[in-house]
Coordinates of C-alpha atoms and ligand atoms in Angstrom, one line a residue:
M6 CA -5.8 18.8 -8.8
K7 CA -4.3 20.4 -11.8
N8 CA -0.8 20.1 -13.2
K9 CA -0.5 16.5 -12.5
K10 CA 2.5 16.2 -14.8
E11 CA 4.4 18.3 -12.3
M12 CA 3.8 15.6 -9.7
R13 CA 5.6 13.2 -11.9
S14 CA 8.5 15.3 -12.8
W15 CA 10.5 14.8 -9.7
L16 CA 10.6 11.1 -10.4
D17 CA 11.7 11.7 -13.9
E18 CA 14.6 13.7 -12.6
F19 CA 16.1 10.6 -11.1
K20 CA 16.5 9.4 -14.7
L21 CA 16.2 5.7 -13.6
N22 CA 15.7 2.8 -15.9
H23 CA 14.4 0.7 -13.0
P24 CA 11.9 1.5 -10.2
L25 CA 13.0 4.0 -7.6
V26 CA 14.4 2.2 -4.5
I27 CA 14.2 3.8 -1.1
A28 CA 16.0 1.6 1.5
G29 CA 17.4 2.0 5.1
P30 CA 16.5 1.0 8.6
C31 CA 13.1 1.3 10.2
S32 CA 14.8 3.4 12.8
A33 CA 18.1 5.3 13.1
E34 CA 19.7 3.7 16.1
T35 CA 23.3 4.8 16.4
E36 CA 25.5 6.9 14.1
N37 CA 27.6 3.8 13.3
Q38 CA 24.5 1.8 12.4
V39 CA 23.2 4.6 10.1
L40 CA 26.4 5.1 8.3
K41 CA 27.2 1.4 7.9
I42 CA 24.0 0.7 6.3
A43 CA 24.3 3.7 4.1
H44 CA 27.7 2.6 2.9
D45 CA 26.4 -0.9 2.1
L46 CA 23.6 0.7 0.0
K47 CA 25.9 3.0 -1.9
D48 CA 26.6 1.8 -5.4
T49 CA 23.5 -0.3 -5.6
D50 CA 20.1 0.5 -7.3
V51 CA 19.1 2.5 -4.1
S52 CA 18.7 6.2 -4.7
V53 CA 17.2 7.3 -1.4
Y54 CA 18.2 6.4 2.2
R55 CA 15.3 6.2 4.7
A56 CA 15.6 6.2 8.5
G57 CA 12.9 6.9 11.1
I58 CA 14.1 9.5 13.5
W59 CA 10.8 9.9 15.4
K60 CA 8.9 6.6 15.7
P61 CA 5.2 6.4 16.1
R62 CA 4.8 3.3 18.3
T63 CA 1.5 1.6 19.0
R64 CA 2.2 1.1 22.7
P65 CA 4.2 3.5 24.9
G66 CA 7.5 2.2 26.4
M67 CA 8.8 1.0 23.1
F68 CA 11.8 2.6 21.3
E69 CA 10.5 5.9 20.1
G70 CA 13.4 7.1 18.0
V71 CA 16.6 8.8 18.6
G72 CA 15.2 12.3 17.8
A73 CA 17.0 15.3 16.3
I74 CA 20.5 13.9 16.7
G75 CA 19.7 11.4 14.1
L76 CA 19.3 14.1 11.5
K77 CA 23.0 14.9 11.9
W78 CA 23.7 11.3 11.0
L79 CA 21.5 11.6 7.9
E80 CA 23.5 14.7 6.9
K81 CA 26.7 12.6 7.1
V82 CA 25.0 9.9 5.0
K83 CA 24.5 12.5 2.2
V84 CA 28.0 13.7 2.4
E85 CA 29.7 10.3 2.6
T86 CA 27.5 8.4 0.1
G87 CA 25.6 10.9 -2.1
L88 CA 22.4 9.2 -1.3
L89 CA 19.3 11.3 -0.8
T90 CA 17.7 11.1 2.6
A91 CA 14.2 10.6 3.7
T92 CA 12.4 10.5 7.0
E93 CA 8.9 10.6 8.6
V94 CA 7.5 13.8 9.9
A95 CA 4.5 13.9 12.3
N96 CA 4.3 17.6 13.4
A97 CA 5.4 21.1 12.6
N98 CA 8.5 20.8 14.7
H99 CA 9.7 17.6 13.0
V100 CA 9.2 19.5 9.7
K101 CA 11.3 22.5 10.9
L102 CA 14.1 20.2 12.1
A103 CA 14.1 18.0 9.0
L104 CA 14.3 21.1 6.7
E105 CA 17.1 22.6 8.8
H106 CA 19.0 19.4 8.3
N107 CA 18.5 19.2 4.6
V108 CA 16.5 16.0 4.5
D109 CA 15.4 15.6 0.9
I110 CA 12.2 13.6 1.1
L111 CA 9.7 13.9 3.9
W112 CA 6.9 11.3 4.3
I113 CA 3.8 11.4 6.4
G114 CA 3.2 8.1 8.2
A115 CA 0.1 5.9 8.2
R116 CA -0.8 6.9 11.7
S117 CA -0.6 10.6 10.7
T118 CA -2.6 10.3 7.4
V119 CA -5.6 9.3 9.4
S120 CA -5.8 12.7 11.1
P121 CA -6.7 15.7 8.9
F122 CA -5.5 18.0 11.8
I123 CA -2.0 16.5 11.7
V124 CA -1.9 16.5 7.9
Q125 CA -2.9 20.1 7.8
E126 CA -0.3 21.1 10.4
I127 CA 2.4 19.4 8.3
A128 CA 1.0 20.9 5.1
D129 CA 1.1 24.4 6.6
A130 CA 4.7 23.9 7.9
L131 CA 5.8 22.8 4.4
E132 CA 3.8 25.4 2.5
G133 CA 5.4 26.0 -0.9
T134 CA 8.3 23.6 -0.3
E135 CA 10.5 22.3 -3.1
K136 CA 11.0 19.1 -1.2
I137 CA 9.5 15.8 -2.3
V138 CA 6.6 14.8 0.1
L139 CA 5.2 11.3 0.1
V140 CA 1.9 10.4 1.8
K141 CA 1.5 6.8 3.2
N142 CA -1.9 5.4 3.1
P143 CA -3.9 5.7 6.3
V144 CA -3.9 2.7 8.6
N145 CA -7.5 2.0 7.7
P146 CA -8.6 1.3 4.2
D147 CA -10.2 4.6 3.4
L148 CA -9.3 6.0 0.0
S149 CA -10.8 9.4 0.7
L150 CA -8.7 10.0 3.7
W151 CA -5.6 9.1 1.6
L152 CA -6.8 11.5 -1.2
G153 CA -7.6 14.2 1.4
G154 CA -4.0 14.0 2.6
I155 CA -2.6 14.5 -0.9
E156 CA -5.1 17.4 -1.6
R157 CA -4.1 19.2 1.7
L158 CA -0.5 19.2 0.5
Y159 CA -1.3 20.1 -3.0
S160 CA -3.3 23.0 -1.7
A161 CA -0.3 24.2 0.3
N162 CA 1.4 24.6 -3.0
I163 CA 3.6 21.5 -2.6
K164 CA 4.1 20.1 -6.1
K165 CA 6.5 17.2 -5.7
L166 CA 4.1 14.7 -4.3
G167 CA 3.9 10.9 -4.2
V168 CA 2.1 8.2 -2.3
I169 CA 3.3 5.1 -0.4
H170 CA 1.2 2.0 -0.1
R171 CA 2.0 0.2 3.1
G172 CA -1.1 -1.9 3.6
F173 CA -4.1 -1.6 6.0
S174 CA -4.7 -2.9 9.4
T175 CA -7.4 -5.5 9.9
Y176 CA -8.8 -7.0 13.1
E177 CA -8.7 -10.5 11.4
K178 CA -5.2 -12.0 11.5
T179 CA -3.9 -12.6 8.0
K180 CA -0.4 -13.7 6.7
Y181 CA 0.3 -10.0 6.3
R182 CA 1.0 -7.4 9.1
N183 CA -1.0 -4.9 7.0
N184 CA -3.4 -6.3 4.4
P185 CA -2.4 -5.0 0.9
E186 CA -6.0 -4.5 -0.3
W187 CA -4.5 -3.8 -3.7
Q188 CA -7.8 -2.4 -5.2
L189 CA -7.2 0.8 -3.2
P190 CA -3.8 1.8 -4.7
I191 CA -5.2 0.6 -8.1
E192 CA -8.2 3.0 -7.7
L193 CA -5.8 5.8 -6.7
Q194 CA -3.6 5.1 -9.7
N195 CA -6.7 5.2 -12.0
R196 CA -7.7 8.5 -10.6
F197 CA -4.3 10.1 -10.6
P198 CA -2.1 8.3 -13.2
D199 CA 0.7 10.9 -12.8
L200 CA 1.0 10.6 -9.0
P201 CA 4.2 8.4 -8.3
L202 CA 3.1 5.4 -6.4
I203 CA 5.6 3.6 -4.2
C204 CA 5.1 0.3 -2.4
D205 CA 6.4 -0.4 1.1
P206 CA 6.5 -4.2 1.1
S207 CA 8.1 -4.2 4.6
H208 CA 5.1 -2.9 6.5
I209 CA 2.7 -4.9 4.3
A210 CA 4.6 -8.1 5.1
G211 CA 5.8 -7.7 8.7
R212 CA 8.2 -10.6 7.9
R213 CA 11.0 -11.2 5.5
D214 CA 9.9 -14.2 3.5
I215 CA 7.0 -12.6 1.6
L216 CA 8.8 -9.3 0.7
Q217 CA 9.8 -10.5 -2.7
D218 CA 6.3 -11.7 -3.7
I219 CA 4.7 -8.4 -2.5
S220 CA 7.3 -6.3 -4.3
Q221 CA 6.7 -8.3 -7.5
T222 CA 3.0 -7.8 -7.3
A223 CA 3.6 -4.1 -6.9
L224 CA 5.9 -3.9 -9.9
D225 CA 3.3 -5.9 -12.0
L226 CA 0.8 -3.3 -11.0
N227 CA 3.1 -0.6 -12.4
F228 CA 4.2 0.9 -9.1
D229 CA 7.0 3.4 -9.6
G230 CA 9.2 2.3 -6.7
L231 CA 9.8 0.4 -3.5
M232 CA 10.6 1.4 0.0
V233 CA 12.3 -1.5 1.8
E234 CA 13.5 -1.5 5.4
T235 CA 17.1 -2.6 5.4
H236 CA 19.4 -3.2 8.4
I237 CA 23.0 -4.5 8.9
D238 CA 21.7 -6.8 11.6
P239 CA 18.0 -7.2 11.1
D240 CA 17.3 -9.5 14.0
K241 CA 18.8 -7.0 16.4
A242 CA 17.0 -4.0 15.0
W243 CA 15.4 -1.8 17.7
S244 CA 12.0 -1.7 15.8
D245 CA 10.4 -3.9 13.2
A246 CA 13.1 -6.6 13.4
A247 CA 11.2 -9.4 11.7
Q248 CA 10.6 -7.4 8.5
Q249 CA 14.0 -6.0 7.8
I250 CA 16.6 -7.4 5.5
T251 CA 20.4 -6.9 5.0
P252 CA 21.6 -4.7 2.2
K253 CA 22.9 -7.8 0.5
A254 CA 19.5 -9.5 0.6
L255 CA 18.0 -6.3 -0.8
V256 CA 20.5 -6.3 -3.8
K257 CA 19.6 -10.0 -4.4
M258 CA 15.9 -9.3 -4.1
M259 CA 16.1 -6.4 -6.6
S260 CA 18.0 -8.5 -9.1
D261 CA 15.5 -11.3 -8.8
L262 CA 12.5 -9.0 -9.4
K263 CA 11.2 -8.8 -12.9
T264 CA 11.1 -5.2 -13.7
R265 CA 9.8 -3.7 -16.9
K266 CA 11.6 -1.0 -18.7
V267 CA 9.5 1.2 -20.9
T268 CA 11.3 1.8 -24.1
T269 CA 9.2 1.1 -27.1
E270 CA 5.6 1.3 -28.0
E271 CA 5.4 -2.4 -27.9
V272 CA 6.7 -2.5 -24.4
D273 CA 4.2 0.3 -23.5
Y274 CA 1.4 -1.9 -24.8
K275 CA 2.6 -4.9 -22.9
N276 CA 3.0 -2.9 -19.7
A277 CA -0.5 -1.6 -20.0
I278 CA -2.0 -4.9 -20.7
N279 CA 0.0 -6.6 -17.9
T280 CA -1.2 -4.0 -15.4
L281 CA -4.8 -4.4 -16.5
R282 CA -4.6 -8.2 -16.3
T283 CA -3.1 -8.1 -12.9
Q284 CA -5.9 -5.8 -11.8
I285 CA -8.5 -8.3 -13.2
D286 CA -6.8 -11.2 -11.5
F287 CA -7.2 -9.4 -8.1
I288 CA -10.8 -8.6 -8.8
D289 CA -11.5 -12.2 -9.8
H290 CA -9.8 -13.5 -6.6
G291 CA -11.9 -11.1 -4.7
L292 CA -15.1 -12.4 -6.4
L293 CA -14.3 -16.0 -5.5
D294 CA -13.5 -14.9 -1.9
T295 CA -16.8 -13.1 -1.6
L296 CA -18.7 -16.1 -3.1
G297 CA -16.9 -18.5 -0.7
K298 CA -18.0 -16.2 2.2
R299 CA -21.6 -16.0 0.9
M300 CA -21.7 -19.8 0.7
K301 CA -20.6 -20.2 4.3
I302 CA -23.5 -17.9 5.4
A303 CA -25.9 -19.9 3.2
I304 CA -24.8 -23.0 5.1
K305 CA -25.5 -21.2 8.4
I306 CA -29.0 -20.4 7.1
G307 CA -29.4 -24.1 6.1
N308 CA -28.6 -25.0 9.7
L309 CA -31.2 -22.6 11.1
K310 CA -33.8 -23.9 8.6
K311 CA -33.0 -27.5 9.6
K312 CA -33.5 -26.6 13.3
K313 CA -36.9 -24.9 12.7
N314 CA -37.9 -27.4 10.0
V315 CA -38.4 -24.7 7.4
A316 CA -38.3 -25.4 3.6
V317 CA -35.0 -24.6 1.9
L318 CA -36.4 -22.7 -1.0
Q319 CA -38.1 -19.4 0.0
T320 CA -39.5 -18.2 -3.3
K321 CA -40.9 -14.8 -2.0
R322 CA -37.6 -13.7 -0.5
W323 CA -35.7 -14.9 -3.5
N324 CA -37.8 -12.8 -6.0
E325 CA -37.4 -9.8 -3.8
I326 CA -33.6 -10.2 -3.8
L327 CA -33.6 -10.6 -7.6
G328 CA -35.6 -7.5 -8.2
K329 CA -33.3 -5.4 -6.2
M330 CA -30.2 -6.9 -7.8
I331 CA -31.5 -6.2 -11.3
L332 CA -31.9 -2.5 -10.4
D333 CA -28.5 -2.3 -8.7
G334 CA -26.9 -4.1 -11.6
E335 CA -28.5 -1.7 -14.1
E336 CA -26.9 1.2 -12.3
K337 CA -23.5 -0.5 -12.7
G338 CA -24.0 -1.1 -16.4
L339 CA -24.8 -4.9 -16.0
S340 CA -27.7 -6.2 -18.2
E341 CA -30.8 -7.8 -16.6
E342 CA -30.1 -11.0 -18.5
F343 CA -26.6 -11.2 -17.0
I344 CA -27.8 -10.5 -13.4
L345 CA -30.5 -13.2 -13.8
R346 CA -28.1 -15.8 -15.1
M347 CA -25.5 -15.0 -12.5
F348 CA -27.7 -15.0 -9.5
K349 CA -29.6 -18.1 -10.6
A350 CA -26.2 -19.9 -10.6
I351 CA -25.3 -18.5 -7.2
H352 CA -28.7 -19.2 -5.8
Q353 CA -28.6 -22.8 -7.1
E354 CA -25.2 -23.4 -5.5
S355 CA -26.6 -22.1 -2.2
I356 CA -29.6 -24.3 -2.3
N357 CA -27.4 -27.3 -3.1
H358 CA -25.3 -26.6 0.0
Q359 CA -28.3 -26.0 2.2
E360 CA -30.0 -29.2 1.0
K361 CA -26.9 -31.1 2.0
V362 CA -27.1 -29.5 5.5
V363 CA -30.9 -30.1 5.8
N364 CA -30.6 -33.7 4.8
S365 CA -27.5 -34.5 6.8
Ligands
PEP4 C1 7.9 3.3 9.0 O1 8.1 3.6 7.8 O2 8.9 2.9 9.7 C2 6.6 3.5 9.6 C3 6.5 3.7 10.9 O3 5.6 3.2 8.7 P1 4.1 3.3 8.8 O4 3.8 4.7 9.0 O5 3.7 2.8 7.4 O6 3.6 2.4 9.9
MN5 MN1 9.1 0.3 10.4

């Protein structure tokens, strides 16, 4: 992709000295609900009002959005509050209707980004648009699919692009509704430093109490903005009730977040080093996590060896592994000496654990 600077220019036009904030309900429910929330968000740091008009629901029979009538309510939001508006589009007809009703920002939802057919249909319908288009990450942690979505839009001559990180679904239950897997947006940011990156802590969290922490991490990683689901009566929301917060809670959260304003070279340096350090911290946590998992498997092997009365140390297998790791490591720019030292330490720790099992 060329002209990456162009991608960023739409964000610069907001002339903000804080991250871009997009807020509003998961779903537009009634005209009154839409307008009330919008009025509560007016005169805050919020620049863009979001509301889902067509809702992709995992199971049929749930509330699937109010449909086109909600676009009229969004037009009223614009007139009455001056906020820009944003909604999700999932097919060419949604695009047509959203454009007819002057929606300012269109986003592609996580369930659409997974389908190149859908993304292409939306890209074709938007061909050459001046509107801002944001691409949510696909539900599965696949960076190529996410990049593919951006490339399809870029090829359709859509220049005002950005991405939204909303986490990834996992089979394993975690404290998140959608696992953040921060290494993916970090990788995306490294490849396209000029592509505005927005975090949607609401869909990562799935619950209110960890929104602030997720948002802070995003800002520490130099994200450009936040999209936060906001509702006047969150518990009674027709969709995603557990993760929505009131406009008042949003204002409080924003004021508690530590944001970094880029004004001087010194601040530039600090921002850069902070981002890199946060990235390293994530990788280190990942390393420990992986080592912990490896040790658990080693213990299982220890149990098997105990059952079959096999010796803990299997020199032949170990030498084979080391040989492979040295070659693999070299490809990644890691010295043989380092690989040997690191794997000897890991291997020793495994043996210690296995011996405990075998002798228990
Ligand atoms: C939403 O923003 O309300 C939504 C449906 O999000 P996602 O596509 O990230 O699930
Ligand atoms: Mn939602």
